[in-house]
């Protein structure tokens, strides 16, 4: 009997399922990315107001969507891991955090590169921007917690506590920041929501969004697999130590 | 009233320190944990004080598992570790006072007396010598009503006089139906002591 | 030629648009490659360890361990 | 109950005796507020404009700075081992620590805040609202901070991680706190903001001790 | 020389390993600059107006915060006993500690300051002047700080006393530093201010280690 | 080469701890400072390491007063106190490495060997057991070229094996013409040891 196997519950089925999905995710990512890039760089027309800069939207908005979605997913996984003690859930949360952080970073960078031609500055302390920055901090904190514990079981619990406390706060932050901003500076910031979105823009946007999602699934599978194998390696190493 | 540990195993930072350690304590008994440096004595003591989770195995107090949120163990044991748990800004009396109240024992004076601390009682503990700190730490032990004493190197820094005094106090504790689990490299010959050698496991 | 240049100029905004795509591509690529690398490293370590254990114990290492782990 | 109060009492006494926690936060608060006019220039209009923000930011920072001692000191000298093996439930222990932190590190700020507000040229209404907002909002800071402090206790990079973890959670308090002062300075009612702050404090009162106790048990083992 | 470098190397490595000093100052710096817009509001004009002041005050505070660890950590674990009984003259020891402090706690701030300046909407000139002023002015902060840190080492109320002692001496640096940035933002020459900052640094280089070494010998016995 | 202390007196926090303490050390000799808890052993050792100023009296190294800014004493002695002076974030090797370089001795490997630390050398010292920390601390001693060792409780936390090892190392140091001044409550029988009992003064 190796060390405390119940903590490392059988991830065989998980690996089998993800193994089946993985090739599809790779294929989808490649195809969707190619189509999406073609549509957004060559097909989509320049906006009558924003000119060609509107093309930034095709990498900016999907990144922002992913950033928000991944955090939610991470919190749900953490809750599952904490309540049902399912180790794969913990590992999924752990594996998705760096991906989410990357997307958040991309949303910030592309957004501020967009901001310069649109608003004449790389950064304003706008509600949306600020809450995105805070989201990046939340991701970094979550990742740092994982790194700070030597014992993965402890780290998982600590990280889950943090993710859950953080997720309670995301709507509060969103709400407060939105509200704070409008109090000082009524909607001067150009956001393009509303009915204006034309299908020549909407379709590439959606395709890119799907491409990013497929990419996320692909990388997540790789990372979760790596995490599971790392756990397994640890168990074996400990067992080895005991034998010697 | 008894403490029974069965097949305890301990892992620290990916290293298995010991496994299959079992022992039991009944009223009036003491267990002396022996072993070379790094054998896992302190770790075992911390497990028994619920400050460290064992990798495997059970420990039971009154027959109930202490790791299963068992409240019956609370207050029945007192752990004294390497660290002195003294607030250096507070005096000896203030330090002991707080812990006595915390453990629900209002009799601080006798605790002070037991280790000749009356003369030092108004000195901030930061200004004590190493041995005086240790004595304060030990006095706190007697200012708790714990049945089970878990002592990690209780003799270090004490001079011969106070080692004898401590031994006397320990014997009285055992005679009154108490139990003790301790680790020390120094000599502490007692009558009713069982020896648990962690080196046996390693070799 | 000129057409290509105007295309890349993007109405004067090329300096902002292309870095956006470049950064996105770069970050995502690095993320993908580093994830892959982590996986291969772990896989390799695991393989050597398992081979060693197999060799050491001759017979199959406690098969229950094997099953519950894989 | 008695030992709950004793524990708070001990921490308060220690803060007085050692001075560290107590005066660290306070002096930091004062320093920030004193340095600002020096850095920004003495124009009264600008100072009054940024005054509420400066005061709230300073309060937040002072709180953040004193947080990491909440459990760390007891952890380092071994007292926490004894406290955790004692008969007080860990949640109550956390609550006692939070109260002691608030009393020693935060309350002094609130007492001195009106004075500093005056020095930054805030009007009377604004100062009143500021004090009320601080009183109602800062318990959240201590409560949420306890979770971070417990999570990072004994960690090598504890201090930094603590800021990183706790800061995002503090931002709503900052925003509503400043909004309350701004509103009352604009002759509007500060009540909705204060209610929001109160709500946050109540929520934190439930979540904080539970999460912090779980984290504490985790960190110690 | 070799052991001088080794000592610096050890401190830098420790800062990396423990993260505490290094990232404490840095994260504090970033936090202050992030919180300010949240407290003060997002108007670009106001932010640009107070930007240089905010950045300098944040740098000063970050420096102040990391100061007390300069000797304290070594004092508490007994390393300072060994260092002082070793064969390095105490003045050189202090210098090594100061350099290590500057490298680990101050330099990272300077590296990231331009980015934060941009986020506060400072113009390019201002950012350049800011970086130059920080580079030239901050060594004074570490050098003067060492005296305070040595004096208050091992004291019960060390942290606060340190701020009180050191802060008045920091104020000239703050004022000239901000003036340099303001001048360059007003299209004037920042050079005279920078020269003054440089002069202060040179003066501190002479006085600091001597005074700090004397204070260190005093505090230890 | 000798250490001579004459009529040393020590005062701490308004209290006279001892006075008229004299002793001398020549190459190959050791002085064992004895005394009850609080007698002033640690204080005396700190005085001899120049970490504490005596109230009265002189101490001379090579015939020159060590308190008069005498540089000749620097580097000739090594003080090992209650505190472990280890950086817990650094590994055993990194800790010893630094001090060896600091003392100008590049041979870290042999220092590690002396106390069986090779196996532990890449573990951060924060993760060591109490005795392992002590061994690291002692290894640092051998990684200095100091003639005079000033040791405060060098044996605490060591197990019997390492006590014997340390004793051996100490005897070799003395045989090589070194000197030692130490305080301990545990047994450390040596041939060439002079005993300095601080209790004599008190009574
Ligand atoms: C650093 C700067 C920026 C950040 C952090 C940022 C962040 C975000 C986020 C988080 C979203 C997703 C909102 C949601 O789905 O609820 C978003 C969407 C969007 N952003 Fe940005 N943004 C930035 C700059 C810009 C700029 C400069 C523009 C254009 C002028 C822009 C245009 C848009 C548009 C059009 C959307 C889609 C709106 C929608 O789906 O309703 N963003 N951005
Ligand atoms: N905090 C820790 N993290 C990881 N490993 C640790 C930690 N503390 C101790 N260890 C390791 O656990 C093992 C047992 O340590 P423990 O302190 O229980 O030994 P011990 O028997 O008390 O030794 P000693 O006689 O030296 O006090 C040692 O090998 C040590 O390196
Ligand atoms: N930092 C201090 N400030 C003031 N007084 C102190 C300080 N340290 C120790 N003392 C006092 O000086 C006296 C001698 O202390 P010292 O530590 O030298 O004793 P010791 O002989 O080493 O005792 P032990 O055997 O307990 O280590 C004690 O009475 C103690 O109270
Ligand atoms: Mg031990
Ligand atoms: Mg002593």
PDB file of N, CA, C and O in Angstrom, chain B residues 1-5 23-32 45 48 60-63 66 72-73 75-80 141-142 144-152 154 166 169-183 188 190 192-194:
ATOM      1  N   UNK B   1      -9.073   6.668  31.265  1.00  0.00           N
ATOM      2  CA  UNK B   1      -8.160   7.752  30.918  1.00  0.00           C
ATOM      3  C   UNK B   1      -6.831   7.181  30.432  1.00  0.00           C
ATOM      4  O   UNK B   1      -6.030   6.700  31.211  1.00  0.00           O
ATOM      5  N   UNK B   2      -6.650   7.250  29.126  1.00  0.00           N
ATOM      6  CA  UNK B   2      -5.389   6.722  28.612  1.00  0.00           C
ATOM      7  C   UNK B   2      -5.125   7.304  27.232  1.00  0.00           C
ATOM      8  O   UNK B   2      -6.038   7.774  26.551  1.00  0.00           O
ATOM      9  N   UNK B   3      -3.870   7.286  26.860  1.00  0.00           N
ATOM     10  CA  UNK B   3      -3.493   7.752  25.539  1.00  0.00           C
ATOM     11  C   UNK B   3      -2.911   6.566  24.794  1.00  0.00           C
ATOM     12  O   UNK B   3      -1.982   5.913  25.280  1.00  0.00           O
ATOM     13  N   UNK B   4      -3.459   6.258  23.645  1.00  0.00           N
ATOM     14  CA  UNK B   4      -2.969   5.121  22.873  1.00  0.00           C
ATOM     15  C   UNK B   4      -2.647   5.564  21.447  1.00  0.00           C
ATOM     16  O   UNK B   4      -3.514   6.093  20.750  1.00  0.00           O
ATOM     17  N   UNK B   5      -1.411   5.370  21.066  1.00  0.00           N
ATOM     18  CA  UNK B   5      -1.024   5.707  19.687  1.00  0.00           C
ATOM     19  C   UNK B   5      -0.733   4.417  18.952  1.00  0.00           C
ATOM     20  O   UNK B   5      -0.060   3.526  19.486  1.00  0.00           O
ATOM     21  N   UNK B  23       2.484   3.213  20.965  1.00  0.00           N
ATOM     22  CA  UNK B  23       2.773   3.193  22.398  1.00  0.00           C
ATOM     23  C   UNK B  23       1.489   3.537  23.117  1.00  0.00           C
ATOM     24  O   UNK B  23       0.507   3.977  22.488  1.00  0.00           O
ATOM     25  N   UNK B  24       1.486   3.305  24.410  1.00  0.00           N
ATOM     26  CA  UNK B  24       0.296   3.694  25.162  1.00  0.00           C
ATOM     27  C   UNK B  24       0.706   4.225  26.521  1.00  0.00           C
ATOM     28  O   UNK B  24       1.782   3.929  27.034  1.00  0.00           O
ATOM     29  N   UNK B  25      -0.158   5.037  27.052  1.00  0.00           N
ATOM     30  CA  UNK B  25       0.094   5.674  28.343  1.00  0.00           C
ATOM     31  C   UNK B  25      -1.138   5.496  29.221  1.00  0.00           C
ATOM     32  O   UNK B  25      -2.245   5.831  28.800  1.00  0.00           O
ATOM     33  N   UNK B  26      -0.928   4.986  30.422  1.00  0.00           N
ATOM     34  CA  UNK B  26      -2.039   4.959  31.377  1.00  0.00           C
ATOM     35  C   UNK B  26      -1.665   5.902  32.517  1.00  0.00           C
ATOM     36  O   UNK B  26      -0.511   6.308  32.628  1.00  0.00           O
ATOM     37  N   UNK B  27      -2.622   6.225  33.360  1.00  0.00           N
ATOM     38  CA  UNK B  27      -2.317   7.141  34.464  1.00  0.00           C
ATOM     39  C   UNK B  27      -1.102   6.673  35.255  1.00  0.00           C
ATOM     40  O   UNK B  27      -0.950   5.477  35.536  1.00  0.00           O
ATOM     41  N   UNK B  28      -0.217   7.607  35.574  1.00  0.00           N
ATOM     42  CA  UNK B  28       0.975   7.270  36.338  1.00  0.00           C
ATOM     43  C   UNK B  28       2.146   6.813  35.498  1.00  0.00           C
ATOM     44  O   UNK B  28       3.229   6.561  36.021  1.00  0.00           O
ATOM     45  N   UNK B  29       1.925   6.718  34.187  1.00  0.00           N
ATOM     46  CA  UNK B  29       3.008   6.248  33.328  1.00  0.00           C
ATOM     47  C   UNK B  29       3.672   7.384  32.563  1.00  0.00           C
ATOM     48  O   UNK B  29       3.059   8.414  32.314  1.00  0.00           O
ATOM     49  N   UNK B  30       4.893   7.142  32.187  1.00  0.00           N
ATOM     50  CA  UNK B  30       5.597   8.099  31.343  1.00  0.00           C
ATOM     51  C   UNK B  30       6.266   7.359  30.198  1.00  0.00           C
ATOM     52  O   UNK B  30       6.697   6.218  30.362  1.00  0.00           O
ATOM     53  N   UNK B  31       6.344   8.010  29.052  1.00  0.00           N
ATOM     54  CA  UNK B  31       7.073   7.441  27.925  1.00  0.00           C
ATOM     55  C   UNK B  31       8.207   8.385  27.563  1.00  0.00           C
ATOM     56  O   UNK B  31       7.997   9.583  27.397  1.00  0.00           O
ATOM     57  N   UNK B  32       9.381   7.827  27.504  1.00  0.00           N
ATOM     58  CA  UNK B  32      10.562   8.615  27.130  1.00  0.00           C
ATOM     59  C   UNK B  32      10.900   8.288  25.679  1.00  0.00           C
ATOM     60  O   UNK B  32      11.298   7.169  25.368  1.00  0.00           O
ATOM     61  N   UNK B  45       6.109  14.121  19.038  1.00  0.00           N
ATOM     62  CA  UNK B  45       5.469  14.883  20.102  1.00  0.00           C
ATOM     63  C   UNK B  45       4.468  15.882  19.544  1.00  0.00           C
ATOM     64  O   UNK B  45       3.378  16.069  20.099  1.00  0.00           O
ATOM     65  N   UNK B  48       1.334  14.090  18.649  1.00  0.00           N
ATOM     66  CA  UNK B  48       0.511  13.778  19.808  1.00  0.00           C
ATOM     67  C   UNK B  48      -0.161  15.032  20.375  1.00  0.00           C
ATOM     68  O   UNK B  48      -1.177  14.941  21.050  1.00  0.00           O
ATOM     69  N   UNK B  60      -5.464   7.874  20.202  1.00  0.00           N
ATOM     70  CA  UNK B  60      -6.761   7.979  20.870  1.00  0.00           C
ATOM     71  C   UNK B  60      -6.580   8.417  22.308  1.00  0.00           C
ATOM     72  O   UNK B  60      -5.632   8.032  22.987  1.00  0.00           O
ATOM     73  N   UNK B  61      -7.470   9.260  22.744  1.00  0.00           N
ATOM     74  CA  UNK B  61      -7.523   9.717  24.126  1.00  0.00           C
ATOM     75  C   UNK B  61      -8.866   9.275  24.663  1.00  0.00           C
ATOM     76  O   UNK B  61      -9.887   9.524  24.031  1.00  0.00           O
ATOM     77  N   UNK B  62      -8.871   8.546  25.757  1.00  0.00           N
ATOM     78  CA  UNK B  62     -10.135   8.015  26.266  1.00  0.00           C
ATOM     79  C   UNK B  62     -10.780   7.119  25.232  1.00  0.00           C
ATOM     80  O   UNK B  62     -12.000   7.060  25.128  1.00  0.00           O
ATOM     81  N   UNK B  63      -9.971   6.534  24.392  1.00  0.00           N
ATOM     82  CA  UNK B  63     -10.533   5.650  23.375  1.00  0.00           C
ATOM     83  C   UNK B  63     -11.069   6.347  22.138  1.00  0.00           C
ATOM     84  O   UNK B  63     -11.505   5.694  21.199  1.00  0.00           O
ATOM     85  N   UNK B  66      -8.081  11.357  18.430  1.00  0.00           N
ATOM     86  CA  UNK B  66      -7.866  12.793  18.658  1.00  0.00           C
ATOM     87  C   UNK B  66      -7.867  13.593  17.365  1.00  0.00           C
ATOM     88  O   UNK B  66      -8.000  14.804  17.387  1.00  0.00           O
ATOM     89  N   UNK B  72     -12.857  16.204  23.354  1.00  0.00           N
ATOM     90  CA  UNK B  72     -12.531  15.692  24.679  1.00  0.00           C
ATOM     91  C   UNK B  72     -11.049  15.828  25.019  1.00  0.00           C
ATOM     92  O   UNK B  72     -10.666  15.864  26.186  1.00  0.00           O
ATOM     93  N   UNK B  73     -10.212  15.932  24.001  1.00  0.00           N
ATOM     94  CA  UNK B  73      -8.762  15.997  24.232  1.00  0.00           C
ATOM     95  C   UNK B  73      -8.340  17.401  24.654  1.00  0.00           C
ATOM     96  O   UNK B  73      -7.364  17.581  25.390  1.00  0.00           O
ATOM     97  N   UNK B  75      -7.581  20.680  26.334  1.00  0.00           N
ATOM     98  CA  UNK B  75      -7.416  21.054  27.736  1.00  0.00           C
ATOM     99  C   UNK B  75      -6.856  19.932  28.593  1.00  0.00           C
ATOM    100  O   UNK B  75      -6.463  20.160  29.735  1.00  0.00           O
ATOM    101  N   UNK B  76      -6.817  18.726  28.054  1.00  0.00           N
ATOM    102  CA  UNK B  76      -6.305  17.609  28.850  1.00  0.00           C
ATOM    103  C   UNK B  76      -4.809  17.397  28.687  1.00  0.00           C
ATOM    104  O   UNK B  76      -4.219  16.560  29.352  1.00  0.00           O
ATOM    105  N   UNK B  77      -4.216  18.131  27.758  1.00  0.00           N
ATOM    106  CA  UNK B  77      -2.778  17.940  27.559  1.00  0.00           C
ATOM    107  C   UNK B  77      -2.103  19.294  27.462  1.00  0.00           C
ATOM    108  O   UNK B  77      -2.737  20.315  27.204  1.00  0.00           O
ATOM    109  N   UNK B  78      -0.814  19.284  27.694  1.00  0.00           N
ATOM    110  CA  UNK B  78      -0.050  20.522  27.638  1.00  0.00           C
ATOM    111  C   UNK B  78       1.254  20.242  26.904  1.00  0.00           C
ATOM    112  O   UNK B  78       1.993  19.336  27.262  1.00  0.00           O
ATOM    113  N   UNK B  79       1.485  21.039  25.883  1.00  0.00           N
ATOM    114  CA  UNK B  79       2.666  20.823  25.054  1.00  0.00           C
ATOM    115  C   UNK B  79       3.725  21.870  25.376  1.00  0.00           C
ATOM    116  O   UNK B  79       3.425  23.054  25.508  1.00  0.00           O
ATOM    117  N   UNK B  80       4.955  21.411  25.544  1.00  0.00           N
ATOM    118  CA  UNK B  80       6.050  22.339  25.789  1.00  0.00           C
ATOM    119  C   UNK B  80       7.147  22.016  24.780  1.00  0.00           C
ATOM    120  O   UNK B  80       7.705  20.922  24.791  1.00  0.00           O
ATOM    121  N   UNK B 141       3.635  25.021  32.930  1.00  0.00           N
ATOM    122  CA  UNK B 141       3.140  23.649  32.851  1.00  0.00           C
ATOM    123  C   UNK B 141       2.370  23.303  34.122  1.00  0.00           C
ATOM    124  O   UNK B 141       1.268  22.751  34.080  1.00  0.00           O
ATOM    125  N   UNK B 142       2.953  23.656  35.236  1.00  0.00           N
ATOM    126  CA  UNK B 142       2.290  23.315  36.488  1.00  0.00           C
ATOM    127  C   UNK B 142       1.084  24.207  36.721  1.00  0.00           C
ATOM    128  O   UNK B 142       0.247  23.902  37.558  1.00  0.00           O
ATOM    129  N   UNK B 144      -1.224  24.497  34.669  1.00  0.00           N
ATOM    130  CA  UNK B 144      -2.320  24.005  33.839  1.00  0.00           C
ATOM    131  C   UNK B 144      -2.825  22.745  34.518  1.00  0.00           C
ATOM    132  O   UNK B 144      -2.106  22.120  35.284  1.00  0.00           O
ATOM    133  N   UNK B 145      -4.040  22.388  34.218  1.00  0.00           N
ATOM    134  CA  UNK B 145      -4.568  21.187  34.878  1.00  0.00           C
ATOM    135  C   UNK B 145      -4.432  19.982  33.969  1.00  0.00           C
ATOM    136  O   UNK B 145      -5.143  19.005  34.120  1.00  0.00           O
ATOM    137  N   UNK B 146      -3.520  20.088  32.984  1.00  0.00           N
ATOM    138  CA  UNK B 146      -3.417  19.018  31.996  1.00  0.00           C
ATOM    139  C   UNK B 146      -3.015  17.699  32.652  1.00  0.00           C
ATOM    140  O   UNK B 146      -2.152  17.653  33.524  1.00  0.00           O
ATOM    141  N   UNK B 147      -3.653  16.630  32.186  1.00  0.00           N
ATOM    142  CA  UNK B 147      -3.303  15.293  32.656  1.00  0.00           C
ATOM    143  C   UNK B 147      -2.054  14.792  31.942  1.00  0.00           C
ATOM    144  O   UNK B 147      -1.216  14.117  32.518  1.00  0.00           O
ATOM    145  N   UNK B 148      -2.010  15.106  30.671  1.00  0.00           N
ATOM    146  CA  UNK B 148      -0.916  14.590  29.845  1.00  0.00           C
ATOM    147  C   UNK B 148       0.070  15.702  29.535  1.00  0.00           C
ATOM    148  O   UNK B 148      -0.288  16.725  28.967  1.00  0.00           O
ATOM    149  N   UNK B 149       1.304  15.488  29.941  1.00  0.00           N
ATOM    150  CA  UNK B 149       2.347  16.462  29.631  1.00  0.00           C
ATOM    151  C   UNK B 149       3.129  15.966  28.414  1.00  0.00           C
ATOM    152  O   UNK B 149       3.621  14.840  28.423  1.00  0.00           O
ATOM    153  N   UNK B 150       3.269  16.826  27.442  1.00  0.00           N
ATOM    154  CA  UNK B 150       4.063  16.475  26.268  1.00  0.00           C
ATOM    155  C   UNK B 150       5.258  17.418  26.240  1.00  0.00           C
ATOM    156  O   UNK B 150       5.107  18.609  25.994  1.00  0.00           O
ATOM    157  N   UNK B 151       6.429  16.892  26.535  1.00  0.00           N
ATOM    158  CA  UNK B 151       7.568  17.772  26.795  1.00  0.00           C
ATOM    159  C   UNK B 151       8.731  17.489  25.842  1.00  0.00           C
ATOM    160  O   UNK B 151       9.276  16.390  25.805  1.00  0.00           O
ATOM    161  N   UNK B 152       9.091  18.498  25.084  1.00  0.00           N
ATOM    162  CA  UNK B 152      10.214  18.350  24.162  1.00  0.00           C
ATOM    163  C   UNK B 152      11.458  18.981  24.786  1.00  0.00           C
ATOM    164  O   UNK B 152      11.521  20.195  24.954  1.00  0.00           O
ATOM    165  N   UNK B 154      12.702  19.018  27.993  1.00  0.00           N
ATOM    166  CA  UNK B 154      12.385  19.880  29.140  1.00  0.00           C
ATOM    167  C   UNK B 154      13.618  20.259  29.962  1.00  0.00           C
ATOM    168  O   UNK B 154      13.574  21.211  30.722  1.00  0.00           O
ATOM    169  N   UNK B 166      12.710  19.577  38.796  1.00  0.00           N
ATOM    170  CA  UNK B 166      11.739  19.239  37.758  1.00  0.00           C
ATOM    171  C   UNK B 166      11.373  17.769  37.841  1.00  0.00           C
ATOM    172  O   UNK B 166      10.212  17.387  37.710  1.00  0.00           O
ATOM    173  N   UNK B 169       8.964  17.181  40.491  1.00  0.00           N
ATOM    174  CA  UNK B 169       7.645  17.661  40.104  1.00  0.00           C
ATOM    175  C   UNK B 169       6.976  16.670  39.146  1.00  0.00           C
ATOM    176  O   UNK B 169       5.769  16.400  39.251  1.00  0.00           O
ATOM    177  N   UNK B 170       7.795  16.133  38.264  1.00  0.00           N
ATOM    178  CA  UNK B 170       7.266  15.170  37.293  1.00  0.00           C
ATOM    179  C   UNK B 170       6.787  13.921  38.001  1.00  0.00           C
ATOM    180  O   UNK B 170       5.703  13.391  37.717  1.00  0.00           O
ATOM    181  N   UNK B 171       7.593  13.463  38.954  1.00  0.00           N
ATOM    182  CA  UNK B 171       7.206  12.264  39.701  1.00  0.00           C
ATOM    183  C   UNK B 171       5.899  12.505  40.454  1.00  0.00           C
ATOM    184  O   UNK B 171       5.014  11.653  40.476  1.00  0.00           O
ATOM    185  N   UNK B 172       5.766  13.699  41.010  1.00  0.00           N
ATOM    186  CA  UNK B 172       4.522  14.002  41.716  1.00  0.00           C
ATOM    187  C   UNK B 172       3.343  13.984  40.735  1.00  0.00           C
ATOM    188  O   UNK B 172       2.275  13.452  41.043  1.00  0.00           O
ATOM    189  N   UNK B 173       3.585  14.552  39.585  1.00  0.00           N
ATOM    190  CA  UNK B 173       2.521  14.569  38.572  1.00  0.00           C
ATOM    191  C   UNK B 173       2.080  13.152  38.225  1.00  0.00           C
ATOM    192  O   UNK B 173       0.881  12.857  38.132  1.00  0.00           O
ATOM    193  N   UNK B 174       3.065  12.286  38.070  1.00  0.00           N
ATOM    194  CA  UNK B 174       2.731  10.896  37.758  1.00  0.00           C
ATOM    195  C   UNK B 174       2.018  10.227  38.923  1.00  0.00           C
ATOM    196  O   UNK B 174       1.040   9.500  38.746  1.00  0.00           O
ATOM    197  N   UNK B 175       2.505  10.499  40.114  1.00  0.00           N
ATOM    198  CA  UNK B 175       1.906   9.888  41.296  1.00  0.00           C
ATOM    199  C   UNK B 175       0.458  10.326  41.450  1.00  0.00           C
ATOM    200  O   UNK B 175      -0.389   9.574  41.947  1.00  0.00           O
ATOM    201  N   UNK B 176       0.174  11.521  40.995  1.00  0.00           N
ATOM    202  CA  UNK B 176      -1.209  12.018  41.080  1.00  0.00           C
ATOM    203  C   UNK B 176      -2.071  11.506  39.927  1.00  0.00           C
ATOM    204  O   UNK B 176      -3.167  12.010  39.690  1.00  0.00           O
ATOM    205  N   UNK B 177      -1.540  10.564  39.197  1.00  0.00           N
ATOM    206  CA  UNK B 177      -2.330   9.989  38.105  1.00  0.00           C
ATOM    207  C   UNK B 177      -2.121  10.669  36.771  1.00  0.00           C
ATOM    208  O   UNK B 177      -2.879  10.442  35.833  1.00  0.00           O
ATOM    209  N   UNK B 178      -1.115  11.527  36.682  1.00  0.00           N
ATOM    210  CA  UNK B 178      -0.848  12.185  35.403  1.00  0.00           C
ATOM    211  C   UNK B 178      -0.061  11.282  34.470  1.00  0.00           C
ATOM    212  O   UNK B 178       0.315  10.162  34.825  1.00  0.00           O
ATOM    213  N   UNK B 179       0.139  11.754  33.272  1.00  0.00           N
ATOM    214  CA  UNK B 179       0.951  11.014  32.306  1.00  0.00           C
ATOM    215  C   UNK B 179       1.951  11.976  31.678  1.00  0.00           C
ATOM    216  O   UNK B 179       1.735  13.178  31.686  1.00  0.00           O
ATOM    217  N   UNK B 180       3.008  11.430  31.149  1.00  0.00           N
ATOM    218  CA  UNK B 180       3.988  12.295  30.503  1.00  0.00           C
ATOM    219  C   UNK B 180       4.587  11.597  29.291  1.00  0.00           C
ATOM    220  O   UNK B 180       4.813  10.382  29.301  1.00  0.00           O
ATOM    221  N   UNK B 181       4.799  12.398  28.277  1.00  0.00           N
ATOM    222  CA  UNK B 181       5.451  11.911  27.061  1.00  0.00           C
ATOM    223  C   UNK B 181       6.565  12.904  26.804  1.00  0.00           C
ATOM    224  O   UNK B 181       6.299  14.088  26.620  1.00  0.00           O
ATOM    225  N   UNK B 182       7.796  12.460  26.897  1.00  0.00           N
ATOM    226  CA  UNK B 182       8.854  13.457  26.755  1.00  0.00           C
ATOM    227  C   UNK B 182      10.017  12.931  25.928  1.00  0.00           C
ATOM    228  O   UNK B 182      10.207  11.729  25.760  1.00  0.00           O
ATOM    229  N   UNK B 183      10.781  13.884  25.408  1.00  0.00           N
ATOM    230  CA  UNK B 183      11.980  13.547  24.660  1.00  0.00           C
ATOM    231  C   UNK B 183      13.112  14.377  25.224  1.00  0.00           C
ATOM    232  O   UNK B 183      12.972  15.581  25.408  1.00  0.00           O
ATOM    233  N   UNK B 188      17.278  11.284  32.538  1.00  0.00           N
ATOM    234  CA  UNK B 188      16.112  11.574  33.369  1.00  0.00           C
ATOM    235  C   UNK B 188      15.550  10.243  33.820  1.00  0.00           C
ATOM    236  O   UNK B 188      14.526   9.777  33.349  1.00  0.00           O
ATOM    237  N   UNK B 190      13.643   7.616  35.651  1.00  0.00           N
ATOM    238  CA  UNK B 190      12.412   7.575  36.433  1.00  0.00           C
ATOM    239  C   UNK B 190      12.066   6.120  36.647  1.00  0.00           C
ATOM    240  O   UNK B 190      12.547   5.246  35.939  1.00  0.00           O
ATOM    241  N   UNK B 192       8.761   4.725  36.633  1.00  0.00           N
ATOM    242  CA  UNK B 192       7.716   4.184  35.771  1.00  0.00           C
ATOM    243  C   UNK B 192       7.814   4.671  34.338  1.00  0.00           C
ATOM    244  O   UNK B 192       6.835   5.080  33.751  1.00  0.00           O
ATOM    245  N   UNK B 193       8.999   4.634  33.808  1.00  0.00           N
ATOM    246  CA  UNK B 193       9.145   5.163  32.465  1.00  0.00           C
ATOM    247  C   UNK B 193       9.299   4.036  31.443  1.00  0.00           C
ATOM    248  O   UNK B 193      10.005   3.062  31.663  1.00  0.00           O
ATOM    249  N   UNK B 194       8.551   4.185  30.353  1.00  0.00           N
ATOM    250  CA  UNK B 194       8.707   3.240  29.258  1.00  0.00           C
ATOM    251  C   UNK B 194       9.547   3.940  28.194  1.00  0.00           C
ATOM    252  O   UNK B 194       9.377   5.133  27.953  1.00  0.00           O
TER     253      UNK B 194
END
